[in-house]
Every structure is written in C-alpha cells, then in structure tokens.
Short mmCIF file of N, CA and C in Angstrom, two decimals:
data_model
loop_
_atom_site.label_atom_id
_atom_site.label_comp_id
_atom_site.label_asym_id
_atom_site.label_seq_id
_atom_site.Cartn_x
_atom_site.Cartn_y
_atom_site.Cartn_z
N UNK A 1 -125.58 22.22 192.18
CA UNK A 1 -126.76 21.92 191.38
C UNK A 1 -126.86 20.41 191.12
N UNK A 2 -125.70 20.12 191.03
CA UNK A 2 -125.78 18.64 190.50
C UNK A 2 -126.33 17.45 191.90
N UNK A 3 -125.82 18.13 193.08
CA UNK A 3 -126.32 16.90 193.94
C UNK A 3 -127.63 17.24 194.42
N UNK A 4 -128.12 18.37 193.94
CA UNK A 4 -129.96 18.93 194.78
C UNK A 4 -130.46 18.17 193.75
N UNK A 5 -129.95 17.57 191.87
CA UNK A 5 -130.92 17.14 190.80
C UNK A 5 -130.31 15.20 190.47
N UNK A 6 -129.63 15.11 192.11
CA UNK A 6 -128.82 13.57 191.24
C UNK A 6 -129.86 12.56 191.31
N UNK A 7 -130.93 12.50 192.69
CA UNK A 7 -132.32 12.25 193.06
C UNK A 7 -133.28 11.72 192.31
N UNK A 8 -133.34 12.89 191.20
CA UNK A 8 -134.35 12.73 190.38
C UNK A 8 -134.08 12.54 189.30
N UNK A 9 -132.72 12.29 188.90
CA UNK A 9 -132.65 11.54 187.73
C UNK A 9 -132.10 10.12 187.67
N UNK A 10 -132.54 9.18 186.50
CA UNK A 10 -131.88 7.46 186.92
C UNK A 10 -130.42 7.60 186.08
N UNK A 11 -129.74 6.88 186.93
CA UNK A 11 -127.95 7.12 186.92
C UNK A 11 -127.54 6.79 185.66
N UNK A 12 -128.77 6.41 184.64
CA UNK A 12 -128.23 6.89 183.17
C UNK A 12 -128.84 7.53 182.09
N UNK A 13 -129.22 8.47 182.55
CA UNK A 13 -130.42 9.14 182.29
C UNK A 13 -129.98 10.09 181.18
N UNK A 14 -131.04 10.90 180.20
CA UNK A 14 -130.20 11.48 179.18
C UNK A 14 -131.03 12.86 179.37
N UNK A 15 -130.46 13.63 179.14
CA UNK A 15 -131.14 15.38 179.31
C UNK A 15 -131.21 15.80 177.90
N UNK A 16 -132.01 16.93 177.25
CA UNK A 16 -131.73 17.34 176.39
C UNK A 16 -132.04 19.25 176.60
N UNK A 17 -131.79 19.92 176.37
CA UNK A 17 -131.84 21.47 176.67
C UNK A 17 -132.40 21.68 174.94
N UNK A 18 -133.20 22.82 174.69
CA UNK A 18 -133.08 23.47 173.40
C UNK A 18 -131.90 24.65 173.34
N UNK A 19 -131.41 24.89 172.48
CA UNK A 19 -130.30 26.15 172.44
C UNK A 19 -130.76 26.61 171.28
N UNK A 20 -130.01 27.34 170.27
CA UNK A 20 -129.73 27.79 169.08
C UNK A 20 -128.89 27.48 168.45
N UNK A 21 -129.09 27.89 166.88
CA UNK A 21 -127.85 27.10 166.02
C UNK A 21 -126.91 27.59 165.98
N UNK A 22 -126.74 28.87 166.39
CA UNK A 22 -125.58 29.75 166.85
C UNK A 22 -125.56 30.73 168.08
N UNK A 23 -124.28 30.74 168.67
CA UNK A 23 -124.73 31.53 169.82
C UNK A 23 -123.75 32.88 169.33
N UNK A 24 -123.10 33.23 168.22
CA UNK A 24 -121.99 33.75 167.53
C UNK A 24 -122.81 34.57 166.77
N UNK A 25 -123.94 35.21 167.37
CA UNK A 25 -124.35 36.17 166.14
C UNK A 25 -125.05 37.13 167.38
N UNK A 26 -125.33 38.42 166.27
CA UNK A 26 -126.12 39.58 167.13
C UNK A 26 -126.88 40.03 166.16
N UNK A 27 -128.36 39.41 166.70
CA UNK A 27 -129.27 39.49 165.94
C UNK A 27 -130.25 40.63 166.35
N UNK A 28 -130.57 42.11 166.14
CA UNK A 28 -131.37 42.96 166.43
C UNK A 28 -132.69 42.22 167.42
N UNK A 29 -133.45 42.02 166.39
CA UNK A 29 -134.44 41.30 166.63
C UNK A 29 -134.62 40.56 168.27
N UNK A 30 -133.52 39.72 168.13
CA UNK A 30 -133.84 38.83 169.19
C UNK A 30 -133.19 38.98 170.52
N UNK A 31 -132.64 39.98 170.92
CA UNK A 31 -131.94 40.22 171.93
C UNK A 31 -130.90 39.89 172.85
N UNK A 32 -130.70 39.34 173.91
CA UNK A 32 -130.11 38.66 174.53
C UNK A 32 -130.14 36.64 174.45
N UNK A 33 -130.80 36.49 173.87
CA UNK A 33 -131.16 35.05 173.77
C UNK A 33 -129.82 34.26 173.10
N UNK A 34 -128.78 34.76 172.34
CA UNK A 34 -127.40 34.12 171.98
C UNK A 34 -126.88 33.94 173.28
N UNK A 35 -126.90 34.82 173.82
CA UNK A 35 -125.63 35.01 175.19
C UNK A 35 -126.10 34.03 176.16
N UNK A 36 -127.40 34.19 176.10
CA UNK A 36 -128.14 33.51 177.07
C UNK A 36 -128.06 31.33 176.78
N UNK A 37 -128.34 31.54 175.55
CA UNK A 37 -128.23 29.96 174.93
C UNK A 37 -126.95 29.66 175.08
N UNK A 38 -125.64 30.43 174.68
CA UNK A 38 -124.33 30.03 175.42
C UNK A 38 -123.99 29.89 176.94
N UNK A 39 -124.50 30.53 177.85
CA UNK A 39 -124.78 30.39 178.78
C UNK A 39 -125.00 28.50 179.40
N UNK A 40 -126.01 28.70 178.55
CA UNK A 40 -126.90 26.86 178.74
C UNK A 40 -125.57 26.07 178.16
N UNK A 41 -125.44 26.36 177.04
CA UNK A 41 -124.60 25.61 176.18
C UNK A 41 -123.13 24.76 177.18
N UNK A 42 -122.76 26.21 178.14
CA UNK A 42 -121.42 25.66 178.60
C UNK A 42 -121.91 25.09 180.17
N UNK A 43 -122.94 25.88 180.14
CA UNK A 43 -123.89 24.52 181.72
C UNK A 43 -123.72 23.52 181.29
N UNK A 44 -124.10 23.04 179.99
CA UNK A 44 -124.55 21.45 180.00
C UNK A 44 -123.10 20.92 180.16
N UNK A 45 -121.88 21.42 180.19
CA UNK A 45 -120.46 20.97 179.83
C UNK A 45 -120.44 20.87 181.37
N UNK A 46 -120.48 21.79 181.73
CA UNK A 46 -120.20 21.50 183.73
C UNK A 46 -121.07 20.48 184.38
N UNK A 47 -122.67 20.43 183.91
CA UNK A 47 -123.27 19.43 184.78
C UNK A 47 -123.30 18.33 183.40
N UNK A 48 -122.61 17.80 182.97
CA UNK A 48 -122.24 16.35 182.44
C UNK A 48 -121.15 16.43 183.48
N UNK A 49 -119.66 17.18 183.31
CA UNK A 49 -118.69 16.71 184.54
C UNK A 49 -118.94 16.44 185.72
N UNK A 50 -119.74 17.17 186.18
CA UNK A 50 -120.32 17.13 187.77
C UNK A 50 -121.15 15.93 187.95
N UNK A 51 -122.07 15.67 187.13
CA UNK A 51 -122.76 14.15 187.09
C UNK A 51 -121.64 12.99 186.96
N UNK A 52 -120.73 12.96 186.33
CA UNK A 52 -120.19 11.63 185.93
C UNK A 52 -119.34 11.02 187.25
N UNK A 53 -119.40 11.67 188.21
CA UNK A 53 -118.23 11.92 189.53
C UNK A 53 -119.65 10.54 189.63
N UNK A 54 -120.82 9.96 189.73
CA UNK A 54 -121.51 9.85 190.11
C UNK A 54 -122.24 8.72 189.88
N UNK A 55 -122.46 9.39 188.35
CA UNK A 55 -123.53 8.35 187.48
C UNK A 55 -122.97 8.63 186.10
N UNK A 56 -124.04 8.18 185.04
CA UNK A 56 -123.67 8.11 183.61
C UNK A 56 -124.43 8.86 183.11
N UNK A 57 -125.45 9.90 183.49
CA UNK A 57 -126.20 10.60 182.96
C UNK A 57 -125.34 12.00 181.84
N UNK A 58 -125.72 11.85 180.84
CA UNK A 58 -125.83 12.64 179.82
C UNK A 58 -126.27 14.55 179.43
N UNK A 59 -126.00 14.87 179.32
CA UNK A 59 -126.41 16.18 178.95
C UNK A 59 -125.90 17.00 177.49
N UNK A 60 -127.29 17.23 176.39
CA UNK A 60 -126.60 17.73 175.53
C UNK A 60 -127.92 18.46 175.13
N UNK A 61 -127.73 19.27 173.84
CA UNK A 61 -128.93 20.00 173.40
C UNK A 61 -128.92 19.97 171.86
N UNK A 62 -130.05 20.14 171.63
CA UNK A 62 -130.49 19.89 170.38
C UNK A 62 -130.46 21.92 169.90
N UNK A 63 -129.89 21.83 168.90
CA UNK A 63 -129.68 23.47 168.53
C UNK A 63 -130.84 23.66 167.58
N UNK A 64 -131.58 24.27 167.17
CA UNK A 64 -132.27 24.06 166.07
C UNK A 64 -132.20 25.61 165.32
N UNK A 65 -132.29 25.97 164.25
CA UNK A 65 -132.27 26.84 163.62
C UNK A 65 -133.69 27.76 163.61
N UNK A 66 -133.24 28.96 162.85
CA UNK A 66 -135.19 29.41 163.36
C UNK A 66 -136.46 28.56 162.88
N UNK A 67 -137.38 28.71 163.61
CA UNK A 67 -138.72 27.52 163.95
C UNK A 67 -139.59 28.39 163.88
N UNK A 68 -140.89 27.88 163.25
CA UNK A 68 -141.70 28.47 163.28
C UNK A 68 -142.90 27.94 164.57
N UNK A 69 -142.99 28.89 165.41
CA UNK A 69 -143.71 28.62 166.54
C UNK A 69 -144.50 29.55 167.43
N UNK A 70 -145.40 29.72 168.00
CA UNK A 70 -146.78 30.81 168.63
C UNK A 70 -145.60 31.66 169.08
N UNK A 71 -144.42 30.91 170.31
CA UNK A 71 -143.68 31.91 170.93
C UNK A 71 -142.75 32.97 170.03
N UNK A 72 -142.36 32.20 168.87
CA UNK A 72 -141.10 33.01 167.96
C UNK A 72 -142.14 33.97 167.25
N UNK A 73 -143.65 33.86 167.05
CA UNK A 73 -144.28 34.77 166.68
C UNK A 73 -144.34 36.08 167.24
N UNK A 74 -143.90 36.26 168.82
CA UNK A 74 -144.18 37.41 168.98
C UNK A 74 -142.44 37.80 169.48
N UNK A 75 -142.03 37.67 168.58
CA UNK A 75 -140.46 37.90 168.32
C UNK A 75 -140.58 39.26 167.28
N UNK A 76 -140.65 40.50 167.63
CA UNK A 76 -140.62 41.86 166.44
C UNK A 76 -139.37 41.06 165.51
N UNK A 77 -139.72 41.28 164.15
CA UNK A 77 -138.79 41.14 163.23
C UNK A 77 -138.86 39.45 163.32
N UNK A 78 -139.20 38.69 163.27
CA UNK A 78 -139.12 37.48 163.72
C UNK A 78 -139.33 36.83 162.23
N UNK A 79 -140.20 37.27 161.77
CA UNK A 79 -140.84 36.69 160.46
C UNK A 79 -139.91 36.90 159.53
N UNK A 80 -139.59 38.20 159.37
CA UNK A 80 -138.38 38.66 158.18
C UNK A 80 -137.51 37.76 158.46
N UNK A 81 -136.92 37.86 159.49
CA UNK A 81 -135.87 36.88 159.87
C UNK A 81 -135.85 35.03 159.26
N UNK A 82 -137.10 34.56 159.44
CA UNK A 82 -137.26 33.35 159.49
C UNK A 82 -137.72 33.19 157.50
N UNK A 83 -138.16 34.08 156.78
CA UNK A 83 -138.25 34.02 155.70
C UNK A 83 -137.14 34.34 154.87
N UNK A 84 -136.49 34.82 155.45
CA UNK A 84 -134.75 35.10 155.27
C UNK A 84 -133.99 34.30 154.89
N UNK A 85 -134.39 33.00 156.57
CA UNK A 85 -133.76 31.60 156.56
C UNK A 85 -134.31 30.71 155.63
N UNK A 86 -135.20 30.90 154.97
CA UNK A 86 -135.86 29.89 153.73
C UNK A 86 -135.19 30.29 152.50
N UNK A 87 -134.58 31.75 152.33
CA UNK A 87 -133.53 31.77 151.35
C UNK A 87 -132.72 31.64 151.30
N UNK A 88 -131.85 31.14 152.31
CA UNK A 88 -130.41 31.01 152.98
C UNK A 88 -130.23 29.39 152.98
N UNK A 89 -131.38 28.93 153.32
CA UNK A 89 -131.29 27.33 153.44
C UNK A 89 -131.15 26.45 152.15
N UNK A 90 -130.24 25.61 151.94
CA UNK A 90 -130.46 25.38 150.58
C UNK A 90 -131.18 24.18 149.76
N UNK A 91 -132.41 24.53 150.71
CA UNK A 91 -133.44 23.20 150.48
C UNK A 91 -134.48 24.13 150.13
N UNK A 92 -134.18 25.48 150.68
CA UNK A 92 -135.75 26.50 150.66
C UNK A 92 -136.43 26.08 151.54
N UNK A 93 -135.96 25.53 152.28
CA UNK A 93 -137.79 25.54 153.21
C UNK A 93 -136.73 25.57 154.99
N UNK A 94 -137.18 26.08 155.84
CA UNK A 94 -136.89 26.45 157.31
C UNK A 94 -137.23 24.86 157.81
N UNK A 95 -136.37 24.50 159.06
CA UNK A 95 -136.35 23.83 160.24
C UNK A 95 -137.87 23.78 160.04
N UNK A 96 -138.21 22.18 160.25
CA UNK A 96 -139.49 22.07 161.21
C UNK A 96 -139.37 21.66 162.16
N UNK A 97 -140.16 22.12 163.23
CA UNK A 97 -140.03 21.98 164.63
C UNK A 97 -140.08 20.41 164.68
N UNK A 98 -141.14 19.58 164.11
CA UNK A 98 -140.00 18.08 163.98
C UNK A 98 -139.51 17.59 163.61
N UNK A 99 -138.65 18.45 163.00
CA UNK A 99 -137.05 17.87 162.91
C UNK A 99 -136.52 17.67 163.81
N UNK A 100 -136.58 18.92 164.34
CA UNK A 100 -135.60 19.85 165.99
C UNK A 100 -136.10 18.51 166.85
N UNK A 101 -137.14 18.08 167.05
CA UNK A 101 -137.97 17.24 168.04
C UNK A 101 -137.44 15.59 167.53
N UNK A 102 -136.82 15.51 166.49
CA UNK A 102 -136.47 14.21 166.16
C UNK A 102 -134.81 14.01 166.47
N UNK A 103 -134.27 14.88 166.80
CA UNK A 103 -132.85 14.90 167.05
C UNK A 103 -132.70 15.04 168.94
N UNK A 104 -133.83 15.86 169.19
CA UNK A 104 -134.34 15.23 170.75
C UNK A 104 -134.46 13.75 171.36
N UNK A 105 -135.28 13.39 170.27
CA UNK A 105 -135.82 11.88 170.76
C UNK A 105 -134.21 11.18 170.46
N UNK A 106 -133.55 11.28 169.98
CA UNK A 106 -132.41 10.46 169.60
C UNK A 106 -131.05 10.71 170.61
N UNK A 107 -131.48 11.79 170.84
CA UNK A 107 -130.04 12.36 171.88
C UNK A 107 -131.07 11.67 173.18
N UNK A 108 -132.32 11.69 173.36
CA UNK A 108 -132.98 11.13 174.94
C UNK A 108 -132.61 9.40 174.39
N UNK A 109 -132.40 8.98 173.16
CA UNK A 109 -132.29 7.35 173.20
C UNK A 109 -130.86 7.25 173.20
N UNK A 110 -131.20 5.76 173.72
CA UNK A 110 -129.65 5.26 174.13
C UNK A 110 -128.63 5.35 173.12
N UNK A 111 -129.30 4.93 171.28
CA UNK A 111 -128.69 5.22 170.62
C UNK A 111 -127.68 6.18 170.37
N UNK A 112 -127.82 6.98 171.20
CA UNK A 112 -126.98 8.36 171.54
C UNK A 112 -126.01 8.37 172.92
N UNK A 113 -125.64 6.99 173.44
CA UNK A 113 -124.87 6.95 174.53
C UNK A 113 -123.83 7.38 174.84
N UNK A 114 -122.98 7.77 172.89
CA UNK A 114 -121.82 7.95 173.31
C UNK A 114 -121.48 9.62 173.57
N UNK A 115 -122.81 10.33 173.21
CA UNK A 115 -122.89 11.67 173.09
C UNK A 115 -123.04 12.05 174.08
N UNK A 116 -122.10 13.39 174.89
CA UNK A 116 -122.69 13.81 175.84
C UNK A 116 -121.81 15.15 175.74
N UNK A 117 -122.53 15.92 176.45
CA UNK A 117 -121.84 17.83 176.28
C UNK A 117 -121.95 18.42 175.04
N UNK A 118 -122.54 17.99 174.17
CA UNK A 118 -122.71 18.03 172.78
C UNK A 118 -124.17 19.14 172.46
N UNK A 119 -124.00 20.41 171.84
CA UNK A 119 -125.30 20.68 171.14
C UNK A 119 -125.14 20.20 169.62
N UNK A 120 -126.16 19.48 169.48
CA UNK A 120 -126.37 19.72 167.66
C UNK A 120 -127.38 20.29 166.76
N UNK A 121 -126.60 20.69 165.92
CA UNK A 121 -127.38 21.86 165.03
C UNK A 121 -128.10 21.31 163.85
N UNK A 122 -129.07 21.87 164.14
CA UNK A 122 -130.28 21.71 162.94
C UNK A 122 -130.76 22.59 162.39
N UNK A 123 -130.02 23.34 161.49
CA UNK A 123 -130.45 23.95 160.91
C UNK A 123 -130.66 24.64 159.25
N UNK A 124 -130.42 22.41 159.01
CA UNK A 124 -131.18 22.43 157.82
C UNK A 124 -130.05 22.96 156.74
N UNK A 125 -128.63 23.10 157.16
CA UNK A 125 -127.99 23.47 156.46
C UNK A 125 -127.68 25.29 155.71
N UNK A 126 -128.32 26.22 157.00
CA UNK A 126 -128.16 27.00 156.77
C UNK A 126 -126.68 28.07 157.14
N UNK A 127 -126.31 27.53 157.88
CA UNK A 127 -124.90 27.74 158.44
C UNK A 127 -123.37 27.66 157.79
N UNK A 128 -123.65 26.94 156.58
CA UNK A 128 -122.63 26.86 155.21
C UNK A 128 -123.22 27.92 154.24
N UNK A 129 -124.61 28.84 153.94
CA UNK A 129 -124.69 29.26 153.26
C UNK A 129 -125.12 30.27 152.86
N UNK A 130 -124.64 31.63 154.14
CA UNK A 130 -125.14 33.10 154.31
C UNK A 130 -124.58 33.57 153.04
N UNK A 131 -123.73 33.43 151.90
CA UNK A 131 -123.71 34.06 151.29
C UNK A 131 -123.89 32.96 149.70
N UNK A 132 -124.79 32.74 149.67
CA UNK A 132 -125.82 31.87 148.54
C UNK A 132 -125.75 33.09 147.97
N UNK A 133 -125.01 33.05 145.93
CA UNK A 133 -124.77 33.75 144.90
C UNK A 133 -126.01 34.32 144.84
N UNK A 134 -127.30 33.83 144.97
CA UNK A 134 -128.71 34.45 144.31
C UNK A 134 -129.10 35.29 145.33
N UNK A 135 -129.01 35.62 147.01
CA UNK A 135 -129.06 36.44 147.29
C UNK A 135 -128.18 37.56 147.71
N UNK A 136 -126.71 37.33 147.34
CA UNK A 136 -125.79 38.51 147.38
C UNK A 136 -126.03 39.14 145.87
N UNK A 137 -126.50 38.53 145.00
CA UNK A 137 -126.51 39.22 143.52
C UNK A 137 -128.06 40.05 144.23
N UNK A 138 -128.85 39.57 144.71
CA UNK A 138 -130.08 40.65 145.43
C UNK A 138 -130.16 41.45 146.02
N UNK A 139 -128.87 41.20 146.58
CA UNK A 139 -128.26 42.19 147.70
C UNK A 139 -127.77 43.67 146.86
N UNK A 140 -127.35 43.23 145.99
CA UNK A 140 -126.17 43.76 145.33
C UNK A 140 -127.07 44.74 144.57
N UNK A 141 -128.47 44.99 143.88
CA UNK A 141 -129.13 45.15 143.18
C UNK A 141 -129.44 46.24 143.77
N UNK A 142 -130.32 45.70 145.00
CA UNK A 142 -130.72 46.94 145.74
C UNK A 142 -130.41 47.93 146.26
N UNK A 143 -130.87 49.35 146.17
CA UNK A 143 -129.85 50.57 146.90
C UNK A 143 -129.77 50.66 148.27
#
C-alpha cells in the first residue's frame, strides 16, 4: 500500500484518519464501527513504519467523541446515546464537530511534526467520567 500511495504524497506530508474515542466498547447501537476504527487505528501504525523506510510523512487520527452530524443521525439509538454523552461530559455539552476539525488542522500542521501513529481523543473529557455521582444516583433511583 505504501509504495502504490508514496507518489501522491510530498515526502513530508501529514495524514489525518477520523477514528473514535474508543475502540474498547460495545455499543448496541452502533455496530461494528469500534472494531472497524481499531482496525484504522493500527493501519495508521504500519503505514507511518512503511512510509518512513522512505520519507517523513506522518500518519495519525483525530478520535473524536460522539458528534452531532446528518450521518450519526441515522445511527438507531444514536441520539440517546449522544444526549447521554452531554451528561457524562463534564462541561455538559458534547464534542463539536469543530473541535474534532481543530485537532485535524493541527495534526495536518507542522506544528505537529513530532506526532506520528498517534490517535487523539476528543472527547471533551468524557472518558474520565462514566460514572459522574449525579447520574449513578439516577441510575440508582430508577427500577
């Protein structure tokens, strides 16, 4: 793969993939898409090695947490899910898609040279805090 795409990229070129903020969960809802984003996740680890034999080009992904977007709309359960993450987050409010899009532009700038094989997660800090006291006491309430 790496020598059919060495062509078309300049020998210090930076990639960015979208993934997820976790690939460690099994989410009803969303199906195969963890397995699948790990999948990408450990590509980008092989074609950074396979590039560097070469050039200096980069590969990493920006993880972003759930987003609200036309495609995640027609995700069954998608909404529960993502209003879920606004109680879980401990800002209250979900990932905006530019956020996710501002950690792109920074992993595509040079500023980000030293990064490579790297996903990073944006997700707003929801990943420290599935079990936030105010909704396990909600939890706890309900039969």
């Amino acid at each position: 793969l790496s020598n059919a795409l060495k062509e078309l990229l300049e020998p210090d070129a930076s990639v960015v993939a979208v993934s997820i903020s976790t690939t460690r969960m099994a989410s009803e809802n969303y199906g195969f898409m963890a397995p699948i984003k790990a999948a990408l996740d450990s590509s980008l680890a092989f074609l950074a090695k396979s590039f560097s034999q070469f050039s200096q080009v980069r590969f990493n992904a920006v993880a972003p947490g759930l987003l609200k977007t036309s495609a995640s709309a027609g995700i069954p359960g998608y909404v529960e899910s993502y209003l879920y993450a606004e109680q879980v987050i401990p800002r209250k409010q979900a990932v905006q898609t530019q956020e996710a899009a501002n950690v792109a532009a920074f992993l595509l700038s040079p500023r980000s040279s030293g990064i490579n094989a790297q996903s990073i997660v944006v997700d707003a800090g929801m990943s420290i805090n599935y079990f936030d006291a105010e909704i396990v006491r909600r939890a706890m309430r309900e039969p």
